[in-house]
Amino acid sequence: MPRFSILGIALFATGVVFAPSVTIAQQQPAHEQLFARDNLVAWCIVPFDSQKRGPVERAAMLKKLGFMKFAYDYRAEHIPTFDAEVAALKKQGIELTAWWFPGALNDEARGILDVLARHKIRAQLWVTGGGEPTKSDAEQTARVMAEAARIRPIAEAAAKIGCSVALYNHGGWFGEPENQIAIIDELKLPNVGIVYNQHHGHDHLERFGELLPKMLPHLVCLNLNGMMPDGERRGQKILPLGQGDLDLSLLKTIAASGYRGPIGILGHTQDDAEERLQDNLDGLDWLLKQLRGEVAGPKPKPRTPVPAATPSKSDKAVEPQLGEGRFGQALDARHGGLVVAGHERYRQPPISVECWARLDSPQGYNILVANEPKSSATHWELFTMAGTGTLTAYLPGCQPDHVRSETAVVDGKWHHLAMTLEPARVRLWVDGREVASQAVEFQKGASVAG
């Protein structure tokens, strides 16, 4: 099947720390302060760490790498350890800078606010959304007002404990900076800003230099990523920093913009989180040498996999090819996948998804079957995890958004692989045997046709 080895990095800086002697800090170039180690925030590693570190081990790992700030991404299984996470970070002297937050002020959201209030933590709450593009001015106005009404209770509850809200671009209508600015203008609340993620901004690359000044008055975090032209469409949505052709020019744009807020490094892959973060630190050091005009030497060699580019729509069309299958001939996805028309019934459970597949390489993600783009709340995909080759399902519109098995299926043998999507549960099957069963709750997001 097509292999999308997703490697991620994001960077965001959290406030510039000035030395008592002002002259030293003022003499430093802007990028030295912006990308300094004590201004980097580690992000999106809790549910993506192949080593499955707990709060104590994770805090120790962050300290070892030199991180002084941390943004917390969690899943349902981590809720019982919220207080332990905070305690471990405090013990290591690491600031909890931001917290991935539900899209509504529900019981889970109130539980997070209670943890932050009890520990007197003033964090950014990162809130996302979706939606298809609007078709008229009237629809646009209504959408802005509706999203402002959704965000307002969260922002008001956050303000009571000294926290802020950051609108997080995760694709769809909500992920467009102009729409986020419109929501902020409608809210007129002082504690609502924007956290911008480059790995969700591939379609913004050509106008990033124009978007950044517009976002700047509201920008509270900037997450960097290794960026390639047309990267998302070519299977390179997330790359280690320093591995993208556009990384240096984008860093120059950011440094020259006047932005002086948080910069963070993203995990977001199922590799060892320590290796993933170290790869990004190495890449950042290599880029900074070039910003200084120094001889940087060869590009760092990452410890974790880097996905190769796949053909994009702008390339010459690749016809599906057939090869030897389980029963006669089958799609040989090494030469390209197969796209068929979407249908509303593919987004309405109950659904059963089945296929026969023979997978040879566990290095990257093997996408087996997927419905709609990832920005759609009714997107689902059946795939194998990079590194381990274990069968997994991804449903971004549900909580939790991953259903994981412990069964490796990337072994060069044919397997019958299946997912049953029920209204409140997802099950995974390998060769007729149930290998995972997870209760899920749909988060009422908008569908994006595809």
mmCIF file of N, CA, C and O in Angstrom, residues 239-329:
data_model
loop_
_atom_site.group_PDB
_atom_site.id
_atom_site.type_symbol
_atom_site.label_atom_id
_atom_site.label_comp_id
_atom_site.label_asym_id
_atom_site.label_seq_id
_atom_site.Cartn_x
_atom_site.Cartn_y
_atom_site.Cartn_z
ATOM 1 N N LEU A 239 7.813 16.474 8.368
ATOM 2 C CA LEU A 239 9.220 16.124 8.193
ATOM 3 C C LEU A 239 10.033 16.660 9.364
ATOM 4 O O LEU A 239 9.655 17.660 9.989
ATOM 5 N N PRO A 240 11.168 16.045 9.664
ATOM 6 C CA PRO A 240 12.067 16.627 10.664
ATOM 7 C C PRO A 240 12.555 17.997 10.194
ATOM 8 O O PRO A 240 12.814 18.207 9.004
ATOM 9 N N LEU A 241 12.666 18.899 11.097
ATOM 10 C CA LEU A 241 13.173 20.233 10.770
ATOM 11 C C LEU A 241 14.583 20.111 10.193
ATOM 12 O O LEU A 241 15.422 19.375 10.716
ATOM 13 N N GLY A 242 14.823 20.809 9.104
ATOM 14 C CA GLY A 242 16.098 20.720 8.415
ATOM 15 C C GLY A 242 16.061 19.795 7.217
ATOM 16 O O GLY A 242 16.947 19.849 6.365
ATOM 17 N N GLN A 243 15.018 18.972 7.115
ATOM 18 C CA GLN A 243 14.900 18.041 5.989
ATOM 19 C C GLN A 243 14.044 18.604 4.858
ATOM 20 O O GLN A 243 13.960 18.003 3.790
ATOM 21 N N GLY A 244 13.395 19.745 5.082
ATOM 22 C CA GLY A 244 12.557 20.350 4.069
ATOM 23 C C GLY A 244 13.310 21.391 3.254
ATOM 24 O O GLY A 244 14.154 22.121 3.783
ATOM 25 N N ASP A 245 13.000 21.487 1.983
ATOM 26 C CA ASP A 245 13.680 22.442 1.101
ATOM 27 C C ASP A 245 13.363 23.891 1.459
ATOM 28 O O ASP A 245 14.125 24.795 1.107
ATOM 29 N N LEU A 246 12.234 24.128 2.137
ATOM 30 C CA LEU A 246 11.793 25.491 2.417
ATOM 31 C C LEU A 246 12.102 25.951 3.838
ATOM 32 O O LEU A 246 11.776 27.085 4.206
ATOM 33 N N ASP A 247 12.731 25.104 4.637
ATOM 34 C CA ASP A 247 12.887 25.391 6.067
ATOM 35 C C ASP A 247 13.667 26.674 6.339
ATOM 36 O O ASP A 247 13.261 27.499 7.167
ATOM 37 N N LEU A 248 14.789 26.848 5.668
ATOM 38 C CA LEU A 248 15.639 28.004 5.953
ATOM 39 C C LEU A 248 14.927 29.303 5.574
ATOM 40 O O LEU A 248 14.942 30.270 6.344
ATOM 41 N N SER A 249 14.290 29.328 4.414
ATOM 42 C CA SER A 249 13.615 30.561 3.994
ATOM 43 C C SER A 249 12.455 30.892 4.920
ATOM 44 O O SER A 249 12.208 32.071 5.224
ATOM 45 N N LEU A 250 11.743 29.877 5.414
ATOM 46 C CA LEU A 250 10.635 30.121 6.325
ATOM 47 C C LEU A 250 11.129 30.641 7.668
ATOM 48 O O LEU A 250 10.523 31.542 8.259
ATOM 49 N N LEU A 251 12.242 30.095 8.166
ATOM 50 C CA LEU A 251 12.808 30.597 9.412
ATOM 51 C C LEU A 251 13.261 32.041 9.273
ATOM 52 O O LEU A 251 13.089 32.848 10.193
ATOM 53 N N LYS A 252 13.819 32.390 8.122
ATOM 54 C CA LYS A 252 14.220 33.776 7.882
ATOM 55 C C LYS A 252 13.006 34.702 7.902
ATOM 56 O O LYS A 252 13.058 35.802 8.486
ATOM 57 N N THR A 253 11.913 34.256 7.286
ATOM 58 C CA THR A 253 10.686 35.054 7.272
ATOM 59 C C THR A 253 10.161 35.267 8.679
ATOM 60 O O THR A 253 9.753 36.379 9.053
ATOM 61 N N ILE A 254 10.181 34.224 9.481
ATOM 62 C CA ILE A 254 9.679 34.310 10.857
ATOM 63 C C ILE A 254 10.563 35.222 11.698
ATOM 64 O O ILE A 254 10.079 36.081 12.438
ATOM 65 N N ALA A 255 11.881 35.050 11.586
ATOM 66 C CA ALA A 255 12.806 35.864 12.380
ATOM 67 C C ALA A 255 12.679 37.340 12.028
ATOM 68 O O ALA A 255 12.801 38.208 12.898
ATOM 69 N N ALA A 256 12.433 37.647 10.754
ATOM 70 C CA ALA A 256 12.343 39.042 10.311
ATOM 71 C C ALA A 256 10.977 39.659 10.563
ATOM 72 O O ALA A 256 10.815 40.872 10.435
ATOM 73 N N SER A 257 9.987 38.847 10.942
ATOM 74 C CA SER A 257 8.618 39.338 11.061
ATOM 75 C C SER A 257 8.373 40.175 12.312
ATOM 76 O O SER A 257 7.398 40.915 12.384
ATOM 77 N N GLY A 258 9.235 40.014 13.306
ATOM 78 C CA GLY A 258 8.994 40.659 14.591
ATOM 79 C C GLY A 258 8.302 39.745 15.581
ATOM 80 O O GLY A 258 8.097 40.125 16.740
ATOM 81 N N TYR A 259 7.955 38.539 15.173
ATOM 82 C CA TYR A 259 7.341 37.588 16.103
ATOM 83 C C TYR A 259 8.359 37.195 17.179
ATOM 84 O O TYR A 259 9.482 36.824 16.866
ATOM 85 N N ARG A 260 7.943 37.274 18.433
ATOM 86 C CA ARG A 260 8.849 36.934 19.529
ATOM 87 C C ARG A 260 8.187 36.025 20.557
ATOM 88 O O ARG A 260 8.581 35.977 21.705
ATOM 89 N N GLY A 261 7.143 35.320 20.130
ATOM 90 C CA GLY A 261 6.440 34.430 21.046
ATOM 91 C C GLY A 261 7.010 33.030 21.044
ATOM 92 O O GLY A 261 8.115 32.786 20.580
ATOM 93 N N PRO A 262 6.226 32.072 21.532
ATOM 94 C CA PRO A 262 6.694 30.698 21.665
ATOM 95 C C PRO A 262 7.008 30.016 20.343
ATOM 96 O O PRO A 262 6.355 30.258 19.345
ATOM 97 N N ILE A 263 8.005 29.132 20.381
ATOM 98 C CA ILE A 263 8.385 28.277 19.230
ATOM 99 C C ILE A 263 8.449 26.842 19.757
ATOM 100 O O ILE A 263 9.037 26.619 20.781
ATOM 101 N N GLY A 264 7.877 25.894 19.057
ATOM 102 C CA GLY A 264 7.853 24.559 19.633
ATOM 103 C C GLY A 264 8.269 23.457 18.705
ATOM 104 O O GLY A 264 8.260 23.615 17.496
ATOM 105 N N ILE A 265 8.637 22.336 19.254
ATOM 106 C CA ILE A 265 9.072 21.175 18.466
ATOM 107 C C ILE A 265 8.043 20.063 18.620
ATOM 108 O O ILE A 265 7.725 19.650 19.722
ATOM 109 N N LEU A 266 7.561 19.589 17.500
ATOM 110 C CA LEU A 266 6.491 18.596 17.456
ATOM 111 C C LEU A 266 7.040 17.172 17.388
ATOM 112 O O LEU A 266 8.003 16.911 16.691
ATOM 113 N N GLY A 267 6.388 16.281 18.121
ATOM 114 C CA GLY A 267 6.688 14.858 17.986
ATOM 115 C C GLY A 267 5.854 14.291 16.851
ATOM 116 O O GLY A 267 6.261 14.206 15.713
ATOM 117 N N HIS A 268 4.612 13.874 17.178
ATOM 118 C CA HIS A 268 3.590 13.504 16.205
ATOM 119 C C HIS A 268 3.929 12.274 15.378
ATOM 120 O O HIS A 268 3.338 12.045 14.313
ATOM 121 N N THR A 269 4.904 11.479 15.757
ATOM 122 C CA THR A 269 5.145 10.209 15.082
ATOM 123 C C THR A 269 5.239 9.121 16.141
ATOM 124 O O THR A 269 5.442 9.394 17.318
ATOM 125 N N GLN A 270 5.088 7.892 15.719
ATOM 126 C CA GLN A 270 5.137 6.772 16.654
ATOM 127 C C GLN A 270 6.563 6.259 16.825
ATOM 128 O O GLN A 270 6.778 5.068 17.020
ATOM 129 N N ASP A 271 7.522 7.153 16.752
ATOM 130 C CA ASP A 271 8.915 6.797 17.022
ATOM 131 C C ASP A 271 9.212 7.030 18.498
ATOM 132 O O ASP A 271 8.363 7.489 19.262
ATOM 133 N N ASP A 272 10.430 6.716 18.907
ATOM 134 C CA ASP A 272 10.885 7.076 20.239
ATOM 135 C C ASP A 272 10.871 8.601 20.329
ATOM 136 O O ASP A 272 11.542 9.289 19.561
ATOM 137 N N ALA A 273 10.093 9.150 21.253
ATOM 138 C CA ALA A 273 9.926 10.606 21.333
ATOM 139 C C ALA A 273 11.254 11.314 21.569
ATOM 140 O O ALA A 273 11.465 12.422 21.062
ATOM 141 N N GLU A 274 12.154 10.696 22.315
ATOM 142 C CA GLU A 274 13.449 11.325 22.560
ATOM 143 C C GLU A 274 14.235 11.456 21.259
ATOM 144 O O GLU A 274 14.827 12.506 20.975
ATOM 145 N N GLU A 275 14.232 10.410 20.447
ATOM 146 C CA GLU A 275 14.948 10.467 19.172
ATOM 147 C C GLU A 275 14.301 11.471 18.229
ATOM 148 O O GLU A 275 14.987 12.219 17.525
ATOM 149 N N ARG A 276 12.976 11.489 18.206
ATOM 150 C CA ARG A 276 12.263 12.424 17.344
ATOM 151 C C ARG A 276 12.567 13.877 17.712
ATOM 152 O O ARG A 276 12.860 14.709 16.854
ATOM 153 N N LEU A 277 12.526 14.178 19.007
ATOM 154 C CA LEU A 277 12.820 15.543 19.448
ATOM 155 C C LEU A 277 14.283 15.901 19.178
ATOM 156 O O LEU A 277 14.592 17.026 18.765
ATOM 157 N N GLN A 278 15.190 14.960 19.404
ATOM 158 C CA GLN A 278 16.603 15.232 19.165
ATOM 159 C C GLN A 278 16.868 15.472 17.687
ATOM 160 O O GLN A 278 17.683 16.335 17.325
ATOM 161 N N ASP A 279 16.182 14.748 16.805
ATOM 162 C CA ASP A 279 16.318 14.993 15.367
ATOM 163 C C ASP A 279 15.964 16.437 15.032
ATOM 164 O O ASP A 279 16.643 17.094 14.230
ATOM 165 N N ASN A 280 14.910 16.938 15.653
ATOM 166 C CA ASN A 280 14.474 18.297 15.373
ATOM 167 C C ASN A 280 15.401 19.343 15.970
ATOM 168 O O ASN A 280 15.621 20.404 15.377
ATOM 169 N N LEU A 281 15.943 19.048 17.132
ATOM 170 C CA LEU A 281 16.931 19.958 17.710
ATOM 171 C C LEU A 281 18.181 20.021 16.835
ATOM 172 O O LEU A 281 18.746 21.097 16.617
ATOM 173 N N ASP A 282 18.612 18.877 16.330
ATOM 174 C CA ASP A 282 19.771 18.851 15.422
ATOM 175 C C ASP A 282 19.486 19.671 14.167
ATOM 176 O O ASP A 282 20.341 20.433 13.694
ATOM 177 N N GLY A 283 18.284 19.490 13.607
ATOM 178 C CA GLY A 283 17.924 20.235 12.413
ATOM 179 C C GLY A 283 17.864 21.730 12.667
ATOM 180 O O GLY A 283 18.308 22.530 11.832
ATOM 181 N N LEU A 284 17.337 22.116 13.822
ATOM 182 C CA LEU A 284 17.273 23.538 14.159
ATOM 183 C C LEU A 284 18.673 24.120 14.307
ATOM 184 O O LEU A 284 18.960 25.218 13.804
ATOM 185 N N ASP A 285 19.572 23.413 14.987
ATOM 186 C CA ASP A 285 20.949 23.894 15.138
ATOM 187 C C ASP A 285 21.612 24.091 13.773
ATOM 188 O O ASP A 285 22.335 25.070 13.551
ATOM 189 N N TRP A 286 21.367 23.163 12.866
ATOM 190 C CA TRP A 286 21.953 23.236 11.525
ATOM 191 C C TRP A 286 21.432 24.456 10.770
ATOM 192 O O TRP A 286 22.193 25.170 10.099
ATOM 193 N N LEU A 287 20.140 24.735 10.885
ATOM 194 C CA LEU A 287 19.551 25.895 10.229
ATOM 195 C C LEU A 287 20.029 27.197 10.850
ATOM 196 O O LEU A 287 20.277 28.190 10.150
ATOM 197 N N LEU A 288 20.179 27.214 12.176
ATOM 198 C CA LEU A 288 20.614 28.439 12.848
ATOM 199 C C LEU A 288 22.036 28.825 12.440
ATOM 200 O O LEU A 288 22.357 30.013 12.342
ATOM 201 N N LYS A 289 22.879 27.840 12.217
ATOM 202 C CA LYS A 289 24.230 28.151 11.736
ATOM 203 C C LYS A 289 24.157 28.900 10.412
ATOM 204 O O LYS A 289 24.918 29.842 10.168
ATOM 205 N N GLN A 290 23.249 28.489 9.553
ATOM 206 C CA GLN A 290 23.101 29.166 8.267
ATOM 207 C C GLN A 290 22.523 30.562 8.429
ATOM 208 O O GLN A 290 22.896 31.490 7.704
ATOM 209 N N LEU A 291 21.611 30.731 9.394
ATOM 210 C CA LEU A 291 21.075 32.064 9.667
ATOM 211 C C LEU A 291 22.177 33.011 10.143
ATOM 212 O O LEU A 291 22.139 34.212 9.874
ATOM 213 N N ARG A 292 23.158 32.450 10.848
ATOM 214 C CA ARG A 292 24.278 33.268 11.337
ATOM 215 C C ARG A 292 25.312 33.523 10.257
ATOM 216 O O ARG A 292 26.264 34.280 10.471
ATOM 217 N N GLY A 293 25.189 32.844 9.128
ATOM 218 C CA GLY A 293 26.186 32.986 8.079
ATOM 219 C C GLY A 293 27.384 32.094 8.274
ATOM 220 O O GLY A 293 28.423 32.286 7.634
ATOM 221 N N GLU A 294 27.271 31.096 9.141
ATOM 222 C CA GLU A 294 28.372 30.177 9.410
ATOM 223 C C GLU A 294 28.341 29.006 8.424
ATOM 224 O O GLU A 294 27.342 28.760 7.751
ATOM 225 N N VAL A 295 29.436 28.275 8.369
ATOM 226 C CA VAL A 295 29.491 27.042 7.581
ATOM 227 C C VAL A 295 28.763 25.969 8.377
ATOM 228 O O VAL A 295 29.205 25.578 9.463
ATOM 229 N N ALA A 296 27.642 25.492 7.857
ATOM 230 C CA ALA A 296 26.791 24.586 8.623
ATOM 231 C C ALA A 296 27.221 23.132 8.523
ATOM 232 O O ALA A 296 26.887 22.328 9.385
ATOM 233 N N GLY A 297 27.955 22.777 7.459
ATOM 234 C CA GLY A 297 28.323 21.384 7.285
ATOM 235 C C GLY A 297 27.185 20.594 6.662
ATOM 236 O O GLY A 297 26.169 21.149 6.243
ATOM 237 N N PRO A 298 27.313 19.284 6.594
ATOM 238 C CA PRO A 298 26.287 18.457 5.957
ATOM 239 C C PRO A 298 24.980 18.465 6.743
ATOM 240 O O PRO A 298 24.968 18.678 7.958
ATOM 241 N N LYS A 299 23.906 18.218 6.042
ATOM 242 C CA LYS A 299 22.588 18.134 6.671
ATOM 243 C C LYS A 299 22.572 16.987 7.682
ATOM 244 O O LYS A 299 23.110 15.905 7.417
ATOM 245 N N PRO A 300 21.980 17.197 8.863
ATOM 246 C CA PRO A 300 21.948 16.121 9.865
ATOM 247 C C PRO A 300 21.223 14.884 9.338
ATOM 248 O O PRO A 300 20.272 14.990 8.547
ATOM 249 N N LYS A 301 21.670 13.732 9.765
ATOM 250 C CA LYS A 301 21.036 12.478 9.394
ATOM 251 C C LYS A 301 20.086 12.067 10.518
ATOM 252 O O LYS A 301 20.526 11.751 11.619
ATOM 253 N N PRO A 302 18.776 12.080 10.264
ATOM 254 C CA PRO A 302 17.818 11.778 11.335
ATOM 255 C C PRO A 302 17.916 10.341 11.832
ATOM 256 O O PRO A 302 18.277 9.425 11.088
ATOM 257 N N ARG A 303 17.580 10.172 13.101
ATOM 258 C CA ARG A 303 17.517 8.843 13.712
ATOM 259 C C ARG A 303 16.200 8.149 13.360
ATOM 260 O O ARG A 303 16.092 6.939 13.443
ATOM 261 N N THR A 304 15.185 8.971 13.067
ATOM 262 C CA THR A 304 13.844 8.456 12.808
ATOM 263 C C THR A 304 13.543 8.545 11.309
ATOM 264 O O THR A 304 14.163 9.332 10.596
ATOM 265 N N PRO A 305 12.592 7.767 10.791
ATOM 266 C CA PRO A 305 12.356 7.691 9.347
ATOM 267 C C PRO A 305 11.912 9.017 8.729
ATOM 268 O O PRO A 305 11.193 9.802 9.339
ATOM 269 N N VAL A 306 12.357 9.249 7.504
ATOM 270 C CA VAL A 306 11.942 10.407 6.705
ATOM 271 C C VAL A 306 11.178 9.885 5.496
ATOM 272 O O VAL A 306 11.725 9.111 4.709
ATOM 273 N N PRO A 307 9.905 10.272 5.322
ATOM 274 C CA PRO A 307 9.123 9.733 4.202
ATOM 275 C C PRO A 307 9.629 10.241 2.863
ATOM 276 O O PRO A 307 9.973 11.410 2.712
ATOM 277 N N ALA A 308 9.661 9.365 1.892
ATOM 278 C CA ALA A 308 10.002 9.758 0.528
ATOM 279 C C ALA A 308 8.785 10.375 -0.141
ATOM 280 O O ALA A 308 7.647 10.072 0.209
ATOM 281 N N ALA A 309 9.019 11.254 -1.106
ATOM 282 C CA ALA A 309 7.924 11.921 -1.814
ATOM 283 C C ALA A 309 7.201 10.930 -2.714
ATOM 284 O O ALA A 309 7.820 10.069 -3.345
ATOM 285 N N THR A 310 5.897 11.036 -2.770
ATOM 286 C CA THR A 310 5.078 10.257 -3.682
ATOM 287 C C THR A 310 4.537 11.183 -4.767
ATOM 288 O O THR A 310 4.547 12.401 -4.601
ATOM 289 N N PRO A 311 4.080 10.639 -5.894
ATOM 290 C CA PRO A 311 3.564 11.505 -6.961
ATOM 291 C C PRO A 311 2.405 12.362 -6.486
ATOM 292 O O PRO A 311 1.581 11.922 -5.686
ATOM 293 N N SER A 312 2.341 13.611 -6.930
ATOM 294 C CA SER A 312 1.240 14.506 -6.590
ATOM 295 C C SER A 312 0.359 14.689 -7.806
ATOM 296 O O SER A 312 0.670 14.227 -8.906
ATOM 297 N N LYS A 313 -0.744 15.408 -7.634
ATOM 298 C CA LYS A 313 -1.673 15.639 -8.736
ATOM 299 C C LYS A 313 -1.018 16.436 -9.856
ATOM 300 O O LYS A 313 -1.444 16.374 -11.004
ATOM 301 N N SER A 314 0.003 17.220 -9.494
ATOM 302 C CA SER A 314 0.665 18.021 -10.522
ATOM 303 C C SER A 314 1.632 17.195 -11.366
ATOM 304 O O SER A 314 2.085 17.634 -12.403
ATOM 305 N N ASP A 315 1.965 15.990 -10.888
ATOM 306 C CA ASP A 315 2.818 15.108 -11.668
ATOM 307 C C ASP A 315 1.998 14.421 -12.762
ATOM 308 O O ASP A 315 0.769 14.460 -12.777
ATOM 309 N N LYS A 316 2.677 13.773 -13.671
ATOM 310 C CA LYS A 316 1.997 12.993 -14.692
ATOM 311 C C LYS A 316 1.153 11.914 -14.017
ATOM 312 O O LYS A 316 1.592 11.251 -13.084
ATOM 313 N N ALA A 317 -0.081 11.777 -14.461
ATOM 314 C CA ALA A 317 -1.008 10.840 -13.835
ATOM 315 C C ALA A 317 -0.420 9.426 -13.814
ATOM 316 O O ALA A 317 0.168 8.967 -14.787
ATOM 317 N N VAL A 318 -0.594 8.762 -12.672
ATOM 318 C CA VAL A 318 -0.100 7.398 -12.525
ATOM 319 C C VAL A 318 -1.291 6.450 -12.573
ATOM 320 O O VAL A 318 -2.184 6.522 -11.736
ATOM 321 N N GLU A 319 -1.315 5.600 -13.573
ATOM 322 C CA GLU A 319 -2.399 4.644 -13.698
ATOM 323 C C GLU A 319 -2.213 3.527 -12.666
ATOM 324 O O GLU A 319 -1.093 3.063 -12.435
ATOM 325 N N PRO A 320 -3.306 3.121 -12.027
ATOM 326 C CA PRO A 320 -3.203 1.985 -11.102
ATOM 327 C C PRO A 320 -2.616 0.768 -11.805
ATOM 328 O O PRO A 320 -2.970 0.475 -12.954
ATOM 329 N N GLN A 321 -1.711 0.077 -11.142
ATOM 330 C CA GLN A 321 -1.090 -1.108 -11.723
ATOM 331 C C GLN A 321 -1.493 -2.337 -10.928
ATOM 332 O O GLN A 321 -1.739 -2.267 -9.723
ATOM 333 N N LEU A 322 -1.544 -3.445 -11.615
ATOM 334 C CA LEU A 322 -1.913 -4.706 -10.979
ATOM 335 C C LEU A 322 -0.697 -5.579 -10.773
ATOM 336 O O LEU A 322 0.297 -5.477 -11.497
ATOM 337 N N GLY A 323 -0.765 -6.418 -9.768
ATOM 338 C CA GLY A 323 0.287 -7.379 -9.493
ATOM 339 C C GLY A 323 -0.329 -8.663 -8.961
ATOM 340 O O GLY A 323 -1.558 -8.796 -8.880
ATOM 341 N N GLU A 324 0.516 -9.591 -8.600
ATOM 342 C CA GLU A 324 0.029 -10.865 -8.074
ATOM 343 C C GLU A 324 -0.689 -10.638 -6.750
ATOM 344 O O GLU A 324 -0.143 -10.029 -5.826
ATOM 345 N N GLY A 325 -1.919 -11.115 -6.653
ATOM 346 C CA GLY A 325 -2.717 -10.899 -5.455
ATOM 347 C C GLY A 325 -2.997 -12.180 -4.701
ATOM 348 O O GLY A 325 -2.478 -13.249 -5.025
ATOM 349 N N ARG A 326 -3.839 -12.052 -3.711
ATOM 350 C CA ARG A 326 -4.219 -13.216 -2.905
ATOM 351 C C ARG A 326 -5.087 -14.166 -3.715
ATOM 352 O O ARG A 326 -5.023 -15.375 -3.574
ATOM 353 N N PHE A 327 -5.961 -13.577 -4.566
ATOM 354 C CA PHE A 327 -6.844 -14.365 -5.426
ATOM 355 C C PHE A 327 -6.726 -13.817 -6.841
ATOM 356 O O PHE A 327 -7.508 -12.974 -7.252
ATOM 357 N N GLY A 328 -5.735 -14.200 -7.576
ATOM 358 C CA GLY A 328 -5.508 -13.641 -8.905
ATOM 359 C C GLY A 328 -4.746 -12.337 -8.800
ATOM 360 O O GLY A 328 -3.789 -12.225 -8.033
ATOM 361 N N GLN A 329 -5.171 -11.319 -9.548
ATOM 362 C CA GLN A 329 -4.457 -10.047 -9.538
ATOM 363 C C GLN A 329 -5.058 -9.077 -8.522
ATOM 364 O O GLN A 329 -6.237 -9.151 -8.171
#
